[in-house]
Tab-separated table of C-alpha atoms in Angstrom:
chain	number	residue	atom	x	y	z
A	1	MET	CA	-6.725	206.061	73.601
A	2	ASP	CA	-10.344	206.353	72.424
A	3	ALA	CA	-13.122	204.537	74.608
A	4	THR	CA	-13.652	201.724	71.540
A	5	LYS	CA	-10.071	200.786	71.266
A	6	LYS	CA	-9.422	200.818	75.109
A	7	SER	CA	-12.577	198.402	75.315
A	8	LYS	CA	-10.642	195.940	73.007
A	9	VAL	CA	-7.813	196.213	74.753
A	10	ILE	CA	-9.906	195.023	77.694
A	11	ILE	CA	-11.177	192.373	76.255
A	12	VAL	CA	-8.584	190.695	74.759
A	13	SER	CA	-6.407	190.837	77.435
A	14	PHE	CA	-9.605	189.515	79.614
A	15	LEU	CA	-9.687	186.266	76.845
A	16	ALA	CA	-5.431	186.251	76.866
A	17	GLY	CA	-6.104	185.873	80.654
A	18	ALA	CA	-8.343	182.548	80.439
A	19	LEU	CA	-6.457	181.294	77.835
A	20	LEU	CA	-3.642	181.148	80.126
A	21	LEU	CA	-5.226	180.018	83.112
A	22	GLY	CA	-7.070	177.396	81.325
A	23	PHE	CA	-3.431	176.017	79.625
A	24	LEU	CA	-2.379	175.923	83.815
A	25	ALA	CA	-5.071	174.156	84.563
A	26	TYR	CA	-4.693	171.441	82.269
A	27	MET	CA	-0.937	171.130	82.640
A	28	GLY	CA	-1.437	171.326	86.384
A	29	MET	CA	-4.343	167.935	85.726
A	30	SER	CA	-2.002	166.302	83.210
A	31	ALA	CA	1.087	166.444	85.756
A	32	THR	CA	-0.999	165.100	88.885
A	33	SER	CA	-2.308	162.382	86.736
A	34	SER	CA	1.152	161.357	85.575
A	35	GLU	CA	2.097	161.228	89.202
A	36	HIS	CA	-0.622	158.929	90.178
A	37	MET	CA	0.622	156.182	87.030
A	38	ALA	CA	4.213	156.647	88.603
A	39	THR	CA	2.637	155.459	91.887
A	40	ILE	CA	0.611	152.648	90.769
A	41	GLN	CA	3.361	151.485	88.313
A	42	ALA	CA	5.691	151.442	91.571
A	43	VAL	CA	3.079	149.920	93.834
A	44	ILE	CA	2.326	146.560	91.232
A	45	LYS	CA	5.822	146.599	90.348
A	46	GLU	CA	6.813	146.466	94.232
A	47	LYS	CA	3.986	143.633	95.007
A	48	GLY	CA	5.587	141.687	92.263
A	49	GLY	CA	2.609	141.918	89.002
A	50	VAL	CA	2.496	144.003	85.728
A	51	ILE	CA	-0.284	145.972	84.835
A	52	GLU	CA	-2.080	144.756	81.996
A	53	PRO	CA	-2.635	146.880	78.738
A	54	GLY	CA	-5.498	149.435	79.659
A	55	GLY	CA	-5.728	147.880	83.557
A	56	VAL	CA	-6.091	151.433	84.254
A	57	THR	CA	-9.161	152.885	84.663
A	58	ALA	CA	-10.755	156.150	86.895
A	59	VAL	CA	-14.267	154.606	88.421
A	60	PRO	CA	-16.600	156.455	90.591
A	61	VAL	CA	-16.938	155.766	94.153
A	62	ASP	CA	-20.191	153.598	93.556
A	63	GLU	CA	-18.498	151.062	91.918
A	64	SER	CA	-15.758	150.945	93.783
A	65	PRO	CA	-15.030	149.292	97.365
A	66	PHE	CA	-14.529	153.000	98.955
A	67	ALA	CA	-16.987	154.206	101.190
A	68	LYS	CA	-16.250	157.430	100.952
A	69	SER	CA	-14.735	159.781	98.661
A	70	GLY	CA	-14.767	163.995	97.856
A	71	LYS	CA	-14.183	165.934	95.114
A	72	GLY	CA	-10.203	165.889	95.139
A	73	ASN	CA	-9.879	161.890	94.945
A	74	THR	CA	-9.575	159.929	91.912
A	75	ILE	CA	-10.231	156.590	92.285
A	76	TYR	CA	-8.430	153.947	90.459
A	77	ARG	CA	-9.385	150.361	89.565
A	78	ILE	CA	-6.346	148.516	88.486
A	79	VAL	CA	-6.141	145.116	86.937
A	80	TYR	CA	-2.895	143.167	86.765
A	81	LYS	CA	-1.438	139.410	86.895
A	82	LYS	CA	0.921	138.068	88.974
A	83	ASP	CA	2.100	134.438	89.324
A	84	GLY	CA	-0.433	134.133	85.847
A	85	GLU	CA	-3.671	135.371	87.718
A	86	SER	CA	-5.555	138.745	86.921
A	87	LEU	CA	-6.036	140.290	89.954
A	88	THR	CA	-7.819	143.976	90.967
A	89	ALA	CA	-6.125	146.593	93.231
A	90	TRP	CA	-7.941	150.054	94.074
A	91	TYR	CA	-6.129	153.529	94.394
A	92	ARG	CA	-8.279	156.349	95.989
A	93	SER	CA	-5.416	159.106	95.254
A	94	GLU	CA	-5.201	163.326	96.257
A	95	ASN	CA	-5.868	165.291	93.781
A	96	HIS	CA	-4.572	168.735	95.755
A	97	SER	CA	-7.227	170.574	93.656
A	98	SER	CA	-10.121	170.229	96.899
A	99	ILE	CA	-10.413	170.519	100.212
A	100	ILE	CA	-13.185	168.235	100.508
A	101	LYS	CA	-11.301	165.077	99.843
A	102	GLU	CA	-10.174	161.518	101.782
A	103	PRO	CA	-6.759	160.328	102.785
A	104	GLU	CA	-4.939	158.244	99.895
A	105	GLU	CA	-5.616	154.803	100.337
A	106	TRP	CA	-4.867	151.139	98.919
A	107	ILE	CA	-7.056	148.480	99.059
A	108	LEU	CA	-4.678	145.314	97.279
A	109	PRO	CA	-5.945	141.507	97.229
A	110	LYS	CA	-4.602	139.340	99.535
């Protein structure tokens, strides 16, 4: 195999590998997000509430009641209705993508 053809094969292999890794990372993040939504829905349902449409949003730590959060956490603000009253709950999840994270935690209204 001549040098030109060999370098093209190496470049195409590298690009294919990068695309594969990107796809796998996207699928992993999507699965984690779905897992978080299932947890949120189960906890709110257990408390007797119903999540409002568009009621789950990811927020930065400075907009939440949590004092700390690492790169491996996502903080969700959950707006839901219970007994006709609109309530807000907070959930700090673990993303499994970083070693810099705080433990999973809920802040629910009383």
